[in-house]
mmCIF file of C-alpha atoms in Angstrom:
data_model
loop_
_atom_site.group_PDB
_atom_site.id
_atom_site.type_symbol
_atom_site.label_atom_id
_atom_site.label_comp_id
_atom_site.label_asym_id
_atom_site.label_seq_id
_atom_site.Cartn_x
_atom_site.Cartn_y
_atom_site.Cartn_z
ATOM 1 C CA UNK E 1 0.000 0.000 0.000
ATOM 2 C CA UNK E 2 1.211 3.515 -0.770
ATOM 3 C CA UNK E 3 2.238 5.317 2.393
ATOM 4 C CA UNK E 4 3.334 8.607 0.845
ATOM 5 C CA UNK E 5 1.525 10.699 -1.765
ATOM 6 C CA UNK E 6 2.806 10.553 -5.338
ATOM 7 C CA UNK E 7 3.977 14.085 -5.934
ATOM 8 C CA UNK E 8 3.303 15.696 -9.320
ATOM 9 C CA UNK E 9 6.327 16.918 -11.288
ATOM 10 C CA UNK E 10 6.651 19.720 -13.781
ATOM 11 C CA UNK E 11 6.670 18.837 -17.492
ATOM 12 C CA UNK E 12 10.305 20.005 -17.725
ATOM 13 C CA UNK E 13 11.311 17.850 -14.761
ATOM 14 C CA UNK E 14 9.575 14.831 -16.253
ATOM 15 C CA UNK E 15 11.361 15.119 -19.571
ATOM 16 C CA UNK E 16 14.710 15.811 -17.956
ATOM 17 C CA UNK E 17 14.337 12.866 -15.612
ATOM 18 C CA UNK E 18 13.366 10.462 -18.354
ATOM 19 C CA UNK E 19 16.237 11.623 -20.553
ATOM 20 C CA UNK E 20 18.656 10.892 -17.722
ATOM 21 C CA UNK E 21 17.568 7.270 -17.379
ATOM 22 C CA UNK E 22 19.946 4.594 -18.603
ATOM 23 C CA UNK E 23 18.662 1.499 -20.313
ATOM 24 C CA UNK E 24 18.695 -1.608 -18.116
ATOM 25 C CA UNK E 25 19.242 -5.117 -19.418
ATOM 26 C CA UNK E 26 16.861 -8.045 -19.241
ATOM 27 C CA UNK E 27 17.793 -11.135 -17.264
ATOM 28 C CA UNK E 28 19.915 -13.506 -19.332
ATOM 29 C CA UNK E 29 19.301 -17.224 -19.431
ATOM 30 C CA UNK E 30 22.112 -19.817 -19.419
ATOM 31 C CA UNK E 31 21.720 -20.108 -23.174
ATOM 32 C CA UNK E 32 22.718 -16.448 -23.490
ATOM 33 C CA UNK E 33 19.351 -15.208 -24.777
ATOM 34 C CA UNK E 34 16.955 -12.911 -22.978
ATOM 35 C CA UNK E 35 13.648 -14.579 -22.050
ATOM 36 C CA UNK E 36 10.720 -13.169 -23.932
ATOM 37 C CA UNK E 37 8.558 -10.846 -21.862
ATOM 38 C CA UNK E 38 4.787 -10.952 -22.398
ATOM 39 C CA UNK E 39 3.287 -8.134 -24.437
ATOM 40 C CA UNK E 40 -0.392 -7.336 -24.648
ATOM 41 C CA UNK E 41 -2.624 -5.431 -27.028
ATOM 42 C CA UNK E 42 -5.802 -3.625 -26.012
ATOM 43 C CA UNK E 43 -8.714 -4.139 -28.399
ATOM 44 C CA UNK E 44 -9.300 -0.405 -28.866
ATOM 45 C CA UNK E 45 -6.161 -0.218 -31.026
ATOM 46 C CA UNK E 46 -7.606 -2.568 -33.636
ATOM 47 C CA UNK E 47 -11.291 -1.962 -33.021
ATOM 48 C CA UNK E 48 -12.072 -1.301 -36.707
ATOM 49 C CA UNK E 49 -10.325 -4.394 -38.117
ATOM 50 C CA UNK E 50 -11.943 -6.495 -35.393
ATOM 51 C CA UNK E 51 -15.389 -5.365 -36.533
ATOM 52 C CA UNK E 52 -14.666 -6.674 -40.026
ATOM 53 C CA UNK E 53 -12.814 -9.876 -39.169
ATOM 54 C CA UNK E 54 -12.378 -10.635 -35.485
ATOM 55 C CA UNK E 55 -10.635 -13.995 -35.905
ATOM 56 C CA UNK E 56 -8.372 -12.866 -38.744
ATOM 57 C CA UNK E 57 -7.349 -9.711 -36.927
ATOM 58 C CA UNK E 58 -6.365 -11.689 -33.832
ATOM 59 C CA UNK E 59 -4.194 -14.000 -35.902
ATOM 60 C CA UNK E 60 -2.387 -10.995 -37.389
ATOM 61 C CA UNK E 61 -1.904 -9.603 -33.881
ATOM 62 C CA UNK E 62 -0.373 -12.872 -32.691
ATOM 63 C CA UNK E 63 1.970 -12.878 -35.688
ATOM 64 C CA UNK E 64 3.279 -9.465 -34.570
ATOM 65 C CA UNK E 65 4.582 -11.019 -31.362
ATOM 66 C CA UNK E 66 1.795 -10.147 -28.938
ATOM 67 C CA UNK E 67 1.081 -12.763 -26.283
ATOM 68 C CA UNK E 68 -2.035 -11.339 -24.548
ATOM 69 C CA UNK E 69 -5.184 -9.653 -25.796
ATOM 70 C CA UNK E 70 -7.302 -7.414 -23.604
ATOM 71 C CA UNK E 71 -10.915 -6.675 -24.470
ATOM 72 C CA UNK E 72 -14.051 -5.114 -23.076
ATOM 73 C CA UNK E 73 -16.746 -7.427 -21.792
ATOM 74 C CA UNK E 74 -19.688 -5.372 -23.073
ATOM 75 C CA UNK E 75 -20.476 -2.186 -24.927
ATOM 76 C CA UNK E 76 -19.826 1.185 -23.383
ATOM 77 C CA UNK E 77 -23.561 1.863 -23.188
ATOM 78 C CA UNK E 78 -26.673 -0.232 -22.705
ATOM 79 C CA UNK E 79 -27.660 0.548 -26.307
ATOM 80 C CA UNK E 80 -24.430 -0.868 -27.748
ATOM 81 C CA UNK E 81 -25.276 -4.373 -28.951
ATOM 82 C CA UNK E 82 -22.427 -4.678 -31.450
ATOM 83 C CA UNK E 83 -20.054 -6.603 -29.201
ATOM 84 C CA UNK E 84 -19.525 -10.342 -29.478
ATOM 85 C CA UNK E 85 -20.343 -12.319 -26.313
ATOM 86 C CA UNK E 86 -17.351 -12.577 -23.937
ATOM 87 C CA UNK E 87 -17.160 -16.359 -24.322
ATOM 88 C CA UNK E 88 -16.943 -16.024 -28.112
ATOM 89 C CA UNK E 89 -14.204 -13.400 -27.838
ATOM 90 C CA UNK E 90 -12.216 -15.592 -25.463
ATOM 91 C CA UNK E 91 -12.511 -18.585 -27.807
ATOM 92 C CA UNK E 92 -11.260 -16.566 -30.771
ATOM 93 C CA UNK E 93 -8.395 -15.145 -28.711
ATOM 94 C CA UNK E 94 -7.213 -18.618 -27.737
ATOM 95 C CA UNK E 95 -7.740 -20.002 -31.238
ATOM 96 C CA UNK E 96 -5.317 -17.316 -32.468
ATOM 97 C CA UNK E 97 -2.656 -18.511 -30.026
ATOM 98 C CA UNK E 98 -3.109 -15.570 -27.641
ATOM 99 C CA UNK E 99 -3.952 -15.528 -23.957
ATOM 100 C CA UNK E 100 -6.975 -13.778 -22.519
ATOM 101 C CA UNK E 101 -5.562 -10.668 -20.902
ATOM 102 C CA UNK E 102 -7.103 -7.937 -18.788
ATOM 103 C CA UNK E 103 -10.822 -7.691 -19.500
ATOM 104 C CA UNK E 104 -12.553 -4.345 -19.145
ATOM 105 C CA UNK E 105 -15.822 -3.663 -17.418
ATOM 106 C CA UNK E 106 -18.208 -2.030 -19.878
ATOM 107 C CA UNK E 107 -20.190 0.681 -18.147
ATOM 108 C CA UNK E 108 -23.446 -0.258 -19.878
ATOM 109 C CA UNK E 109 -24.213 -3.366 -17.786
ATOM 110 C CA UNK E 110 -24.109 -4.344 -14.116
ATOM 111 C CA UNK E 111 -20.720 -5.219 -12.670
ATOM 112 C CA UNK E 112 -21.747 -8.520 -11.064
ATOM 113 C CA UNK E 113 -22.909 -9.974 -14.388
ATOM 114 C CA UNK E 114 -19.749 -8.919 -16.203
ATOM 115 C CA UNK E 115 -17.538 -10.213 -13.400
ATOM 116 C CA UNK E 116 -19.297 -13.577 -13.678
ATOM 117 C CA UNK E 117 -18.643 -13.526 -17.435
ATOM 118 C CA UNK E 118 -14.974 -12.691 -16.817
ATOM 119 C CA UNK E 119 -14.559 -15.604 -14.425
ATOM 120 C CA UNK E 120 -16.366 -17.975 -16.783
ATOM 121 C CA UNK E 121 -13.994 -17.240 -19.679
ATOM 122 C CA UNK E 122 -10.907 -17.759 -17.528
ATOM 123 C CA UNK E 123 -9.818 -14.145 -17.060
ATOM 124 C CA UNK E 124 -7.861 -13.254 -13.946
ATOM 125 C CA UNK E 125 -8.059 -9.430 -13.982
ATOM 126 C CA UNK E 126 -11.069 -7.193 -14.571
ATOM 127 C CA UNK E 127 -10.352 -3.488 -14.976
ATOM 128 C CA UNK E 128 -12.501 -0.490 -14.135
ATOM 129 C CA UNK E 129 -11.864 2.197 -16.740
ATOM 130 C CA UNK E 130 -12.620 5.165 -14.472
ATOM 131 C CA UNK E 131 -14.566 6.298 -11.449
ATOM 132 C CA UNK E 132 -18.009 7.367 -12.744
ATOM 133 C CA UNK E 133 -17.946 10.504 -10.581
ATOM 134 C CA UNK E 134 -15.505 12.059 -13.065
ATOM 135 C CA UNK E 135 -18.251 12.015 -15.702
ATOM 136 C CA UNK E 136 -20.946 13.644 -13.587
ATOM 137 C CA UNK E 137 -19.491 17.105 -13.074
ATOM 138 C CA UNK E 138 -19.706 20.204 -15.216
ATOM 139 C CA UNK E 139 -16.538 19.172 -17.056
ATOM 140 C CA UNK E 140 -15.047 15.781 -17.816
ATOM 141 C CA UNK E 141 -12.518 14.803 -15.168
ATOM 142 C CA UNK E 142 -13.729 17.194 -12.483
ATOM 143 C CA UNK E 143 -15.270 16.128 -9.197
ATOM 144 C CA UNK E 144 -15.128 16.959 -5.496
ATOM 145 C CA UNK E 145 -13.481 15.183 -2.602
ATOM 146 C CA UNK E 146 -16.922 14.616 -1.055
ATOM 147 C CA UNK E 147 -18.258 13.015 -4.238
ATOM 148 C CA UNK E 148 -15.195 10.809 -4.624
ATOM 149 C CA UNK E 149 -15.295 9.714 -0.979
ATOM 150 C CA UNK E 150 -18.979 8.880 -1.367
ATOM 151 C CA UNK E 151 -18.150 6.636 -4.352
ATOM 152 C CA UNK E 152 -15.375 4.651 -2.655
ATOM 153 C CA UNK E 153 -17.759 2.194 -0.922
ATOM 154 C CA UNK E 154 -19.094 1.257 -4.364
ATOM 155 C CA UNK E 155 -15.536 0.446 -5.442
ATOM 156 C CA UNK E 156 -15.231 -1.694 -2.330
ATOM 157 C CA UNK E 157 -18.349 -3.653 -3.229
ATOM 158 C CA UNK E 158 -17.004 -4.241 -6.724
ATOM 159 C CA UNK E 159 -13.750 -5.515 -5.232
ATOM 160 C CA UNK E 160 -15.638 -7.944 -3.002
ATOM 161 C CA UNK E 161 -17.633 -9.256 -5.965
ATOM 162 C CA UNK E 162 -14.480 -9.750 -8.027
ATOM 163 C CA UNK E 163 -12.593 -11.467 -5.216
ATOM 164 C CA UNK E 164 -15.469 -13.884 -4.565
ATOM 165 C CA UNK E 165 -15.199 -14.981 -8.194
ATOM 166 C CA UNK E 166 -11.426 -15.425 -8.061
ATOM 167 C CA UNK E 167 -10.694 -12.190 -9.953
ATOM 168 C CA UNK E 168 -8.475 -9.214 -9.218
ATOM 169 C CA UNK E 169 -10.054 -5.781 -9.671
ATOM 170 C CA UNK E 170 -7.714 -3.201 -11.225
ATOM 171 C CA UNK E 171 -8.417 0.528 -11.337
ATOM 172 C CA UNK E 172 -7.302 2.305 -14.507
ATOM 173 C CA UNK E 173 -5.882 5.823 -14.142
ATOM 174 C CA UNK E 174 -6.482 8.950 -16.236
ATOM 175 C CA UNK E 175 -4.950 12.396 -15.911
ATOM 176 C CA UNK E 176 -7.592 13.450 -13.403
ATOM 177 C CA UNK E 177 -6.567 10.688 -10.980
ATOM 178 C CA UNK E 178 -3.343 12.620 -10.348
ATOM 179 C CA UNK E 179 -5.018 15.960 -9.545
ATOM 180 C CA UNK E 180 -5.370 16.479 -5.756
ATOM 181 C CA UNK E 181 -8.820 16.637 -4.192
ATOM 182 C CA UNK E 182 -8.410 18.638 -0.983
ATOM 183 C CA UNK E 183 -4.727 17.753 -0.906
ATOM 184 C CA UNK E 184 -4.798 14.065 -1.879
ATOM 185 C CA UNK E 185 -5.009 12.574 -5.352
ATOM 186 C CA UNK E 186 -7.756 10.069 -6.217
ATOM 187 C CA UNK E 187 -5.130 7.398 -6.926
ATOM 188 C CA UNK E 188 -3.631 7.864 -3.470
ATOM 189 C CA UNK E 189 -7.089 7.774 -1.874
ATOM 190 C CA UNK E 190 -7.773 4.403 -3.492
ATOM 191 C CA UNK E 191 -4.364 3.028 -2.511
ATOM 192 C CA UNK E 192 -4.814 4.152 1.102
ATOM 193 C CA UNK E 193 -8.405 2.951 1.493
ATOM 194 C CA UNK E 194 -8.016 -0.519 -0.003
ATOM 195 C CA UNK E 195 -5.496 -3.282 0.435
ATOM 196 C CA UNK E 196 -3.605 -4.594 -2.605
ATOM 197 C CA UNK E 197 -5.658 -7.797 -2.551
ATOM 198 C CA UNK E 198 -8.848 -5.754 -2.892
ATOM 199 C CA UNK E 199 -7.926 -3.102 -5.467
ATOM 200 C CA UNK E 200 -4.926 -3.264 -7.766
ATOM 201 C CA UNK E 201 -3.998 -0.915 -10.619
ATOM 202 C CA UNK E 202 -3.699 -0.825 -14.362
ATOM 203 C CA UNK E 203 -1.364 2.117 -14.946
ATOM 204 C CA UNK E 204 -1.629 4.038 -18.191
ATOM 205 C CA UNK E 205 1.794 5.611 -18.714
ATOM 206 C CA UNK E 206 0.598 8.384 -21.019
ATOM 207 C CA UNK E 207 -2.273 9.452 -18.769
ATOM 208 C CA UNK E 208 0.105 9.506 -15.812
ATOM 209 C CA UNK E 209 2.442 11.767 -17.785
ATOM 210 C CA UNK E 210 -0.432 14.070 -18.718
ATOM 211 C CA UNK E 211 -1.390 14.168 -15.041
ATOM 212 C CA UNK E 212 2.061 15.534 -14.193
ATOM 213 C CA UNK E 213 3.522 12.320 -12.794
ATOM 214 C CA UNK E 214 6.655 10.454 -13.866
ATOM 215 C CA UNK E 215 5.311 7.088 -15.136
ATOM 216 C CA UNK E 216 8.328 5.067 -14.030
ATOM 217 C CA UNK E 217 8.265 6.529 -10.513
ATOM 218 C CA UNK E 218 4.537 5.856 -10.280
ATOM 219 C CA UNK E 219 4.876 2.196 -11.246
ATOM 220 C CA UNK E 220 7.814 1.785 -8.874
ATOM 221 C CA UNK E 221 5.929 3.387 -5.970
ATOM 222 C CA UNK E 222 2.864 1.165 -6.386
ATOM 223 C CA UNK E 223 4.989 -1.973 -6.607
ATOM 224 C CA UNK E 224 3.301 -5.362 -7.054
ATOM 225 C CA UNK E 225 -0.199 -3.949 -6.931
ATOM 226 C CA UNK E 226 0.375 -2.794 -10.532
ATOM 227 C CA UNK E 227 -1.055 -5.753 -12.462
ATOM 228 C CA UNK E 228 -1.013 -4.220 -15.932
ATOM 229 C CA UNK E 229 0.093 -1.131 -17.846
ATOM 230 C CA UNK E 230 -1.043 0.668 -20.961
ATOM 231 C CA UNK E 231 1.680 1.662 -23.377
ATOM 232 C CA UNK E 232 0.831 4.781 -25.361
ATOM 233 C CA UNK E 233 2.621 8.028 -26.134
ATOM 234 C CA UNK E 234 1.963 11.774 -25.904
ATOM 235 C CA UNK E 235 2.435 14.375 -28.637
ATOM 236 C CA UNK E 236 1.787 17.866 -27.144
ATOM 237 C CA UNK E 237 2.068 19.418 -30.624
ATOM 238 C CA UNK E 238 -1.361 18.015 -31.506
ATOM 239 C CA UNK E 239 -3.195 20.667 -29.480
ATOM 240 C CA UNK E 240 -4.540 21.234 -25.998
ATOM 241 C CA UNK E 241 -7.090 18.412 -26.042
ATOM 242 C CA UNK E 242 -5.416 15.677 -23.993
ATOM 243 C CA UNK E 243 -7.246 12.893 -25.772
ATOM 244 C CA UNK E 244 -5.993 14.071 -29.149
ATOM 245 C CA UNK E 245 -2.418 14.139 -27.824
ATOM 246 C CA UNK E 246 -2.430 10.362 -27.306
ATOM 247 C CA UNK E 247 -0.462 8.549 -29.993
ATOM 248 C CA UNK E 248 1.231 5.221 -30.712
ATOM 249 C CA UNK E 249 4.408 4.493 -28.701
ATOM 250 C CA UNK E 250 7.476 5.868 -30.426
ATOM 251 C CA UNK E 251 5.773 8.915 -31.937
ATOM 252 C CA UNK E 252 5.652 11.174 -28.884
ATOM 253 C CA UNK E 253 7.740 12.548 -26.041
ATOM 254 C CA UNK E 254 7.944 9.388 -23.909
ATOM 255 C CA UNK E 255 11.279 7.693 -24.490
ATOM 256 C CA UNK E 256 10.057 4.120 -24.846
ATOM 257 C CA UNK E 257 13.413 2.587 -25.885
ATOM 258 C CA UNK E 258 14.769 3.769 -22.526
ATOM 259 C CA UNK E 259 11.576 3.372 -20.531
ATOM 260 C CA UNK E 260 10.800 -0.261 -21.424
ATOM 261 C CA UNK E 261 14.001 -1.792 -19.946
ATOM 262 C CA UNK E 262 13.566 0.335 -16.828
ATOM 263 C CA UNK E 263 9.979 -0.837 -16.390
ATOM 264 C CA UNK E 264 11.045 -4.443 -16.901
ATOM 265 C CA UNK E 265 13.417 -4.026 -13.954
ATOM 266 C CA UNK E 266 10.806 -2.674 -11.522
ATOM 267 C CA UNK E 267 7.622 -4.588 -12.415
ATOM 268 C CA UNK E 268 6.367 -7.903 -13.733
ATOM 269 C CA UNK E 269 3.126 -6.308 -14.892
ATOM 270 C CA UNK E 270 2.202 -6.943 -18.515
ATOM 271 C CA UNK E 271 2.135 -3.870 -20.711
ATOM 272 C CA UNK E 272 -0.678 -3.516 -23.254
ATOM 273 C CA UNK E 273 -0.239 -1.301 -26.290
ATOM 274 C CA UNK E 274 -3.288 0.923 -26.611
ATOM 275 C CA UNK E 275 -3.953 3.591 -29.224
ATOM 276 C CA UNK E 276 -7.137 5.461 -28.322
ATOM 277 C CA UNK E 277 -7.730 7.100 -31.697
ATOM 278 C CA UNK E 278 -6.058 4.781 -34.223
ATOM 279 C CA UNK E 279 -5.706 5.797 -37.857
ATOM 280 C CA UNK E 280 -4.419 2.407 -39.025
ATOM 281 C CA UNK E 281 -4.702 0.142 -36.018
ATOM 282 C CA UNK E 282 -2.916 -2.877 -37.423
ATOM 283 C CA UNK E 283 0.023 -0.826 -38.690
ATOM 284 C CA UNK E 284 0.253 1.036 -35.370
ATOM 285 C CA UNK E 285 0.067 -2.205 -33.391
ATOM 286 C CA UNK E 286 2.875 -3.632 -35.522
ATOM 287 C CA UNK E 287 5.141 -0.594 -35.128
ATOM 288 C CA UNK E 288 4.594 -0.507 -31.367
ATOM 289 C CA UNK E 289 5.371 -4.207 -31.020
ATOM 290 C CA UNK E 290 8.594 -3.820 -32.986
ATOM 291 C CA UNK E 291 9.649 -0.803 -30.905
ATOM 292 C CA UNK E 292 9.068 -2.570 -27.611
ATOM 293 C CA UNK E 293 10.629 -5.851 -28.705
ATOM 294 C CA UNK E 294 13.673 -3.976 -30.017
ATOM 295 C CA UNK E 295 14.045 -2.164 -26.691
ATOM 296 C CA UNK E 296 14.079 -5.517 -24.946
ATOM 297 C CA UNK E 297 16.739 -6.951 -27.271
ATOM 298 C CA UNK E 298 19.285 -4.206 -26.502
#
């Protein structure tokens, strides 16, 4: 559990600190080759190709070197009926030679039902994309300490449901989770109020950066309660809209060739490439996989 708050850094400090990092090596086996680290892909990156050919897209993903595939359990709204059933998705994932990775709770259905689906398909981690209180204010990402505190018991009930089914519940961060509410950030409030066995984390490196936090320091500080990460990049030249700044790893300001070996030294969490607004999802998934695999071969 985190005992000290994660202190935001300035953008200049973040970039300077990351530039100063030195690449660490992977553990070497007796044969002299580095063991392959798992690498995941989040379905959002290839959401368009999946809609046209789910099975074929997964096979192409596996050919790129990905080992895990993370997907949402249901649509993002009750009206979204376009998603395949979770069991069908899991079958296609395994048929492609991939493992079922972190599954994401879709906000359009009740949590207990989706957690049951997650357990039935053999998932081990179910992720909550965001605290719903950040969508209820006047602006996206804004809430009050009172509203957040009032929501925490709901998170606790979700954790209990997941644990009873043999699942780990992971909370996914956004930039707003690093903005203090009456002196304490939402991420710290979750870490302090729940034990690691109840609530773990899926840390999005780009959102942490946009929240003013050094991604590597954040992952290190949370230790083994980080079960997964999202690998994406940030390009501030694309405007002031944070969502539009999110790009494929290797095309922004995060130094992934340096960052990946450092992350491999401090965590065993699986990283999932995720491109929120893909232009050519398959091409972007391929370039990200090559970048990360190359960083691990150095």
